mmCIF file of C-alpha atoms in Angstrom:
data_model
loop_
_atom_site.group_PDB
_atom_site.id
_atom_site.type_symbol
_atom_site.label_atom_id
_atom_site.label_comp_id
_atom_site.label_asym_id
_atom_site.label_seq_id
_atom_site.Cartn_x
_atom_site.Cartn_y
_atom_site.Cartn_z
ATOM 1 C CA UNK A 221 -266.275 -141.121 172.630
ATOM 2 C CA UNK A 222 -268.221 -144.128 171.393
ATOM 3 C CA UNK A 223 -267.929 -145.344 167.194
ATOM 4 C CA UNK A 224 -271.114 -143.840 166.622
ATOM 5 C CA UNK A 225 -270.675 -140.499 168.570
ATOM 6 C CA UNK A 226 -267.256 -140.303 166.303
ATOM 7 C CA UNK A 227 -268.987 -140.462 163.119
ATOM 8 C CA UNK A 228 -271.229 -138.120 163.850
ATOM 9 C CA UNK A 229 -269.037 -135.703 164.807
ATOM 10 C CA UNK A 230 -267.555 -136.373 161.631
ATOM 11 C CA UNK A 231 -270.434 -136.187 159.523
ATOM 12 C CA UNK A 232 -271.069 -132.671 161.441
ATOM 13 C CA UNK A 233 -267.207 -131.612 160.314
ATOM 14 C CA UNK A 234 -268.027 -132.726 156.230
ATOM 15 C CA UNK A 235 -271.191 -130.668 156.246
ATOM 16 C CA UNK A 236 -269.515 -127.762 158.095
ATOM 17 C CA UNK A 237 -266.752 -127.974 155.552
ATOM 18 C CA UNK A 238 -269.276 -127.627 152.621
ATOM 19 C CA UNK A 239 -270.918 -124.481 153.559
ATOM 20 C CA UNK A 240 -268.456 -122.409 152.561
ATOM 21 C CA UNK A 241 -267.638 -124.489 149.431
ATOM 22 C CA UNK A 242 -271.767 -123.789 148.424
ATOM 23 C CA UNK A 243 -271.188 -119.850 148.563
ATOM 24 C CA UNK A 244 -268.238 -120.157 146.245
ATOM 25 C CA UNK A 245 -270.299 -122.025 143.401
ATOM 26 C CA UNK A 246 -273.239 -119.625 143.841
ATOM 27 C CA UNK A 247 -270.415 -116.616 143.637
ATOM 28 C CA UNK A 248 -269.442 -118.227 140.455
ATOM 29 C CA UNK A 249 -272.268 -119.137 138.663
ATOM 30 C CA UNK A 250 -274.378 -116.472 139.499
ATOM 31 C CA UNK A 251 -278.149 -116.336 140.308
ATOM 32 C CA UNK A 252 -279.445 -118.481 138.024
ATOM 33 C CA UNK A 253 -277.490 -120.923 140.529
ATOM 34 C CA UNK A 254 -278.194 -122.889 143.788
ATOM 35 C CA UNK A 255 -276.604 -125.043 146.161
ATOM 36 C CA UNK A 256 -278.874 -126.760 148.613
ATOM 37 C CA UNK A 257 -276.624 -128.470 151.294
ATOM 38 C CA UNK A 258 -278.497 -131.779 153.231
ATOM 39 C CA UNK A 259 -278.435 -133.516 155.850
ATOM 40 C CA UNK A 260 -280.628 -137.087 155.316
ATOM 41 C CA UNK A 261 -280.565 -137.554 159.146
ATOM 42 C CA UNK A 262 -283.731 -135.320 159.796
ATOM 43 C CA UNK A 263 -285.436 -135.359 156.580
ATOM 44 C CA UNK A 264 -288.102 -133.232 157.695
ATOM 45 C CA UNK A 265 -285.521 -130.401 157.951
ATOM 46 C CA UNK A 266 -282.485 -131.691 155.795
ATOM 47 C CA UNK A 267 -281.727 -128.461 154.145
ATOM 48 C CA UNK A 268 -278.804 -127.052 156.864
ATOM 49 C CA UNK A 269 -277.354 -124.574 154.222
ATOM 50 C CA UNK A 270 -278.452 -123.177 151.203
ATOM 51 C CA UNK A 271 -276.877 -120.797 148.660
ATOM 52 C CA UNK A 272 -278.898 -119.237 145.816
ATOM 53 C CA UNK A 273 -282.446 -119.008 144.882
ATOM 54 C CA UNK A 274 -283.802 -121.546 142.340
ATOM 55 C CA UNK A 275 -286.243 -123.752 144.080
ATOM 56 C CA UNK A 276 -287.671 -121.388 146.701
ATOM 57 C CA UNK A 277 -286.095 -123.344 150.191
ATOM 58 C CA UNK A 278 -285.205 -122.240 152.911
ATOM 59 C CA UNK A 279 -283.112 -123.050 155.679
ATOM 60 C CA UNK A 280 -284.212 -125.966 158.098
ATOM 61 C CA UNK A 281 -286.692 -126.970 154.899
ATOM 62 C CA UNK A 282 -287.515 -130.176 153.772
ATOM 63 C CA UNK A 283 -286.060 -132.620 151.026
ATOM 64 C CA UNK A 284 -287.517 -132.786 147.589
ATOM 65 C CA UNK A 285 -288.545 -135.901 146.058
ATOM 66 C CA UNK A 286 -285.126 -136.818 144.870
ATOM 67 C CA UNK A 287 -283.764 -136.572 148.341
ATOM 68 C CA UNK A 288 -286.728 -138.783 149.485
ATOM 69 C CA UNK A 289 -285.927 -141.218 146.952
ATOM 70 C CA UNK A 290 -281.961 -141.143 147.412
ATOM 71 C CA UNK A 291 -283.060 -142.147 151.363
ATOM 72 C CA UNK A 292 -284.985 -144.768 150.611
ATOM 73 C CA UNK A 293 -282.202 -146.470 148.820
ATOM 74 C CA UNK A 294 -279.869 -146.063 151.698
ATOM 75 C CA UNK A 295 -276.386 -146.758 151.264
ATOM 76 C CA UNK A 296 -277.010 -148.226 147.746
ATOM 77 C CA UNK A 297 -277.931 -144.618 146.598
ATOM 78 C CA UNK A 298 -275.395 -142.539 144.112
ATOM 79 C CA UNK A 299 -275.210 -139.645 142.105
ATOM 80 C CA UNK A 300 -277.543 -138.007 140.116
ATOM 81 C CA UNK A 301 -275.710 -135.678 137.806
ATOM 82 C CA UNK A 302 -277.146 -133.560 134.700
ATOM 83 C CA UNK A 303 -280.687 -134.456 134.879
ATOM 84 C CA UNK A 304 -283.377 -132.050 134.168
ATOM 85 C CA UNK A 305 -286.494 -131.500 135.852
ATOM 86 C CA UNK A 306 -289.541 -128.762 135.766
ATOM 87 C CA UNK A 307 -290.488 -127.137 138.834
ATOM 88 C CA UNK A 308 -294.421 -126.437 140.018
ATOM 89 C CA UNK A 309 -293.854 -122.826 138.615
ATOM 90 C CA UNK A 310 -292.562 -124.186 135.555
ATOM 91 C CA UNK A 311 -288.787 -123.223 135.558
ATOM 92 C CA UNK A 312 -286.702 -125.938 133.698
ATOM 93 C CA UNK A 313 -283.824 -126.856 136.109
ATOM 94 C CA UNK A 314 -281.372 -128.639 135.785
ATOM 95 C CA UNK A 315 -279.496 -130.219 138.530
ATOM 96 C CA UNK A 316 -276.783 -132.768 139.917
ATOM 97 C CA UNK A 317 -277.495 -134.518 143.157
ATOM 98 C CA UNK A 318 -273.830 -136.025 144.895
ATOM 99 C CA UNK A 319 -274.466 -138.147 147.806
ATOM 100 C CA UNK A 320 -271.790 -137.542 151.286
ATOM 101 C CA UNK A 321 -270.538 -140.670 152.673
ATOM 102 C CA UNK A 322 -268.944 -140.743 155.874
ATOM 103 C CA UNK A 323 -265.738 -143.504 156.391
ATOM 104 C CA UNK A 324 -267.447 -146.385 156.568
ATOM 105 C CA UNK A 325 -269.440 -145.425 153.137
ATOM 106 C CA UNK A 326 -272.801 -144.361 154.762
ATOM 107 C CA UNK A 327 -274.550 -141.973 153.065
ATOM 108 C CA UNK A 328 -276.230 -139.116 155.468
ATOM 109 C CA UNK A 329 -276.486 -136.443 152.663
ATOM 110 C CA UNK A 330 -276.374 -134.766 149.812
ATOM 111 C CA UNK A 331 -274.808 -131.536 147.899
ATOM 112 C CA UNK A 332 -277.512 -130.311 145.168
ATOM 113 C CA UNK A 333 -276.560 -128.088 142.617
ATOM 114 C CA UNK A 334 -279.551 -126.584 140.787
ATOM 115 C CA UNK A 335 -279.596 -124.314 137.473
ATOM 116 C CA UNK A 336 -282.537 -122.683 136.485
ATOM 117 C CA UNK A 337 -281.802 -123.179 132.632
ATOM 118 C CA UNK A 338 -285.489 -121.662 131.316
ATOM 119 C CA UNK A 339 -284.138 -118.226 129.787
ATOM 120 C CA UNK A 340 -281.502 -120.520 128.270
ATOM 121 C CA UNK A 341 -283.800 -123.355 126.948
ATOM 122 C CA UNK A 342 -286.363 -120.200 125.295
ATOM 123 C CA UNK A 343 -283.445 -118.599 123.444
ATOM 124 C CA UNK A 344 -282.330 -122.109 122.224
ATOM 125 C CA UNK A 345 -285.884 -122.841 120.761
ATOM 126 C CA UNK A 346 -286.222 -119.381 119.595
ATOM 127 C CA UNK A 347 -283.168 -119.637 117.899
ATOM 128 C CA UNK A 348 -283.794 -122.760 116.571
ATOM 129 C CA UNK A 349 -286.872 -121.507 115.140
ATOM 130 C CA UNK A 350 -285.223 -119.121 113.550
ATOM 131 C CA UNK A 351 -282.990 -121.395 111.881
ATOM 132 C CA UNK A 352 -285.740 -123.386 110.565
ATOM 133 C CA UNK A 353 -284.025 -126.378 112.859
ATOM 134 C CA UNK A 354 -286.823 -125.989 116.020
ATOM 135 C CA UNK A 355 -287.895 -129.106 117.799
ATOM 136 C CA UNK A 356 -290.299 -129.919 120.288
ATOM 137 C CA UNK A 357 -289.272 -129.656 123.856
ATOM 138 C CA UNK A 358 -288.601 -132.739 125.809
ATOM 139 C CA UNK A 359 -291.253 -133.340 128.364
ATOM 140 C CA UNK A 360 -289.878 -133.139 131.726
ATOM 141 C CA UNK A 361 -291.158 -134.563 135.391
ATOM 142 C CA UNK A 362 -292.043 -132.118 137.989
ATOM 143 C CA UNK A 363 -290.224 -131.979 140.600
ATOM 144 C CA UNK A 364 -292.168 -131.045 144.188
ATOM 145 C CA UNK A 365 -289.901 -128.659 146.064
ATOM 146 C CA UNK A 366 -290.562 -127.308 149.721
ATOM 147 C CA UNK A 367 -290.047 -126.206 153.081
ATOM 148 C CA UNK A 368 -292.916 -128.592 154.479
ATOM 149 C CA UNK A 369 -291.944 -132.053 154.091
ATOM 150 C CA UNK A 370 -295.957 -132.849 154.092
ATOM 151 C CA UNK A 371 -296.681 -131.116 150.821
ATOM 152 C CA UNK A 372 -293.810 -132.771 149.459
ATOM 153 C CA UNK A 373 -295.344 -136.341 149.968
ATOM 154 C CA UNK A 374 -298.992 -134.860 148.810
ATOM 155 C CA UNK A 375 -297.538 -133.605 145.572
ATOM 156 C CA UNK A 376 -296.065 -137.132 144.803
ATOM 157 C CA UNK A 377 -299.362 -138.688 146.332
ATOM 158 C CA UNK A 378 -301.139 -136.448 144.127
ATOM 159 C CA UNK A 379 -299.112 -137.582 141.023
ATOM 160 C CA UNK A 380 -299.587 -141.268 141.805
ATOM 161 C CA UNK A 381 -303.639 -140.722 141.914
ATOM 162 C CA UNK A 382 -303.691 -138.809 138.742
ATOM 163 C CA UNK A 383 -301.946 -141.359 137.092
ATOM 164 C CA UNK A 384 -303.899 -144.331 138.078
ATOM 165 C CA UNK A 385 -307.364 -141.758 137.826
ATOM 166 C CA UNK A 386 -309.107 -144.309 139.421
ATOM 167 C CA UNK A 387 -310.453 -143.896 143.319
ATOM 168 C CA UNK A 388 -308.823 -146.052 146.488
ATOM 169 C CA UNK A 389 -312.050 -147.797 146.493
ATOM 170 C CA UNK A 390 -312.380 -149.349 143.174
ATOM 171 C CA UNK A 391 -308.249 -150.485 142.783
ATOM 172 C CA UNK A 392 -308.479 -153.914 143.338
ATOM 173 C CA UNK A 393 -305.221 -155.292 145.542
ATOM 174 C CA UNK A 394 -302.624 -156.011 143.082
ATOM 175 C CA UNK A 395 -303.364 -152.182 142.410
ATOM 176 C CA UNK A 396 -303.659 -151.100 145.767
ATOM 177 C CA UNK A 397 -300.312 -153.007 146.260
ATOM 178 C CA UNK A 398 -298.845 -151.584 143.052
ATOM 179 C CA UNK A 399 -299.538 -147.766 144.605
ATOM 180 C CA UNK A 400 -297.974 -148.676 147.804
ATOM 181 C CA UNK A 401 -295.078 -149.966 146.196
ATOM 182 C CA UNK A 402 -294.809 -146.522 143.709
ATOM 183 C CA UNK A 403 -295.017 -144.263 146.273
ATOM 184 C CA UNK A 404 -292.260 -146.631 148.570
ATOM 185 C CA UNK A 405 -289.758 -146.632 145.730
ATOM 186 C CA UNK A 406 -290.186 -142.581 145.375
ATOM 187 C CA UNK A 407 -289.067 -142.450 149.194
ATOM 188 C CA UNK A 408 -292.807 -141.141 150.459
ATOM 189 C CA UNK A 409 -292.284 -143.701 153.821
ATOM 190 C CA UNK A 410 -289.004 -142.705 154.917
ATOM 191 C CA UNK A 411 -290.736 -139.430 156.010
ATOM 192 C CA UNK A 412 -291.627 -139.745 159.385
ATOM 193 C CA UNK A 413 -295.317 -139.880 159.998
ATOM 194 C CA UNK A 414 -296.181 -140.807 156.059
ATOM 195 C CA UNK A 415 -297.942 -143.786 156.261
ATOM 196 C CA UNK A 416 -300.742 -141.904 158.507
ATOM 197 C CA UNK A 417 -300.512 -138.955 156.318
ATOM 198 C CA UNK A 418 -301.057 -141.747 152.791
ATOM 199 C CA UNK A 419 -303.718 -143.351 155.300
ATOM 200 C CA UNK A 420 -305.583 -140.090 155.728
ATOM 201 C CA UNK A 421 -305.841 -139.329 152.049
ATOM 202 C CA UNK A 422 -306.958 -142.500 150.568
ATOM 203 C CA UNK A 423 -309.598 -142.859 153.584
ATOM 204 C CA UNK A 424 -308.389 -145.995 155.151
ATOM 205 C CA UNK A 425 -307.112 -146.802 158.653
ATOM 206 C CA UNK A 426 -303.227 -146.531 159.535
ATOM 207 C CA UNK A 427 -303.272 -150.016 160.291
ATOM 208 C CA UNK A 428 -304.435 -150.918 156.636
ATOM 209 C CA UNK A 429 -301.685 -148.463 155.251
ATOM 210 C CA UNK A 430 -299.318 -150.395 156.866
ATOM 211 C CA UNK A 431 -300.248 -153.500 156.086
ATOM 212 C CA UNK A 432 -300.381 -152.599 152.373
ATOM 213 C CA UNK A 433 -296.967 -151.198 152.868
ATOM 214 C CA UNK A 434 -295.412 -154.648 154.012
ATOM 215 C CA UNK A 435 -297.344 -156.788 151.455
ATOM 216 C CA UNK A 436 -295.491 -154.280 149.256
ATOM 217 C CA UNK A 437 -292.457 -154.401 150.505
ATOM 218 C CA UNK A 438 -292.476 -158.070 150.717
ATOM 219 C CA UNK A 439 -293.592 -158.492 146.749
ATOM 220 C CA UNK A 440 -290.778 -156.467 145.960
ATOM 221 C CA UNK A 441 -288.043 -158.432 148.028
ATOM 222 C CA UNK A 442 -289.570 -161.923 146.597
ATOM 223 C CA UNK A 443 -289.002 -160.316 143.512
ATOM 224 C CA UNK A 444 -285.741 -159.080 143.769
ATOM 225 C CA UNK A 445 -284.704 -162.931 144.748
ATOM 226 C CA UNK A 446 -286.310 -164.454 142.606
ATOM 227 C CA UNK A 447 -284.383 -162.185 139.971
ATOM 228 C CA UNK A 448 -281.085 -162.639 142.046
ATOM 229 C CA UNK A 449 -282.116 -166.539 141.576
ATOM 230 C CA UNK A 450 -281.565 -166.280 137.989
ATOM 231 C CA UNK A 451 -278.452 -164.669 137.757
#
């Protein structure tokens, strides 16, 4: 067995190890829990077990954002814990995100744990009301959550064009640049077949989405020396 065929196999054994360990915190929490179980290796189907029912997955489903962003930062990634988000439905969740690393410190998943904390966040407000002590609730991102990885990237796509509320054709190219580079460091372009998907919705050819992607990617690593120059 080859180095590589032995990490695999023991990548295989952590995530077969978990599944069990997911039922458990569902059994204990209750259903206002869920434990999503990934595997970052085939992002277009990470979720390999799944316990609970807070973000509507499935089995064999896609990653959210998060997990898209937690692959795009590779082995540099790490834990997410206690951060609250609001679903597309508008449940407030909130969640921890733990990377896996195998031996060597590669990380090729995640463990989720998601609580759907909306009946819990109304009584506090009510409550609060009552006592004359309410405040305004935070304003929380949406999160995009589904089985397709494709509506994933359109939600975040979709998110990016609100925000600049300006059409592909009048951005000039530090802006153009600027989107590429947004929707790079939220993960869209470790999907598999992304940049022709981005291509398709802002109406230009793959071969200009990808060379806006490496101008992008390029700004951002002159950047990041010219920071590291200055240290």
């Amino acid at each position: 067995m080859s180095i590589e065929e032995g990490l695999e196999a023991e990548r295989d054994a952590i995530l077969a190890a978990l599944k069990p360990v997911a039922d458990g915190l569902v059994a204990t929490f209750g259903p206002m829990c869920e434990v999503v179980l990934h595997d970052y290796r085939r992002p277009e189907g990470s979720v390999v077990a799944l316990a609970g029912s807070v973000t509507g997955r499935a089995v064999g489903g896609a990653m959210s954002e998060i997990g898209m962003r937690m692959v795009a930062r590779g082995d540099e990634a790490a834990d997410e814990l206690n951060y609250r988000t609001r679903t597309g439905t508008g449940q407030i969740v909130k969640s921890s995100t733990m990377v896996l690393r195998d031996s060597t410190g590669a990380v090729f998943g995640a463990v989720c744990v998601n609580l759907d904390v909306s009946a819990i966040t109304e009584a506090h407000s009510l409550l609060g009301a009552l006592a004359g002590i309410g405040r305004e609730p935070d304003e929380l991102p949406v999160t995009a959550f589904g089985n397709d990885i494709d509506s994933v990237v359109d939600v975040i796509l979709d998110a990016h064009q609100l925000h600049q509320n300006r059409p592909w054709a009048v951005l000039d190219r530090a802006e153009r640049l600027e989107l590429f580079r947004g929707l790079d460091g939220r993960g869209v372009f470790a999907v598999r077949r992304a940049v022709e998907q981005v291509a398709a919705r802002l109406g230009i050819s793959r071969a200009s989405a990808y060379s806006y992607l490496s101008q992008a990617r390029a700004a951002t690593d002159a950047a990041s020396d010219s920071h590291g120059g200055h240290a």
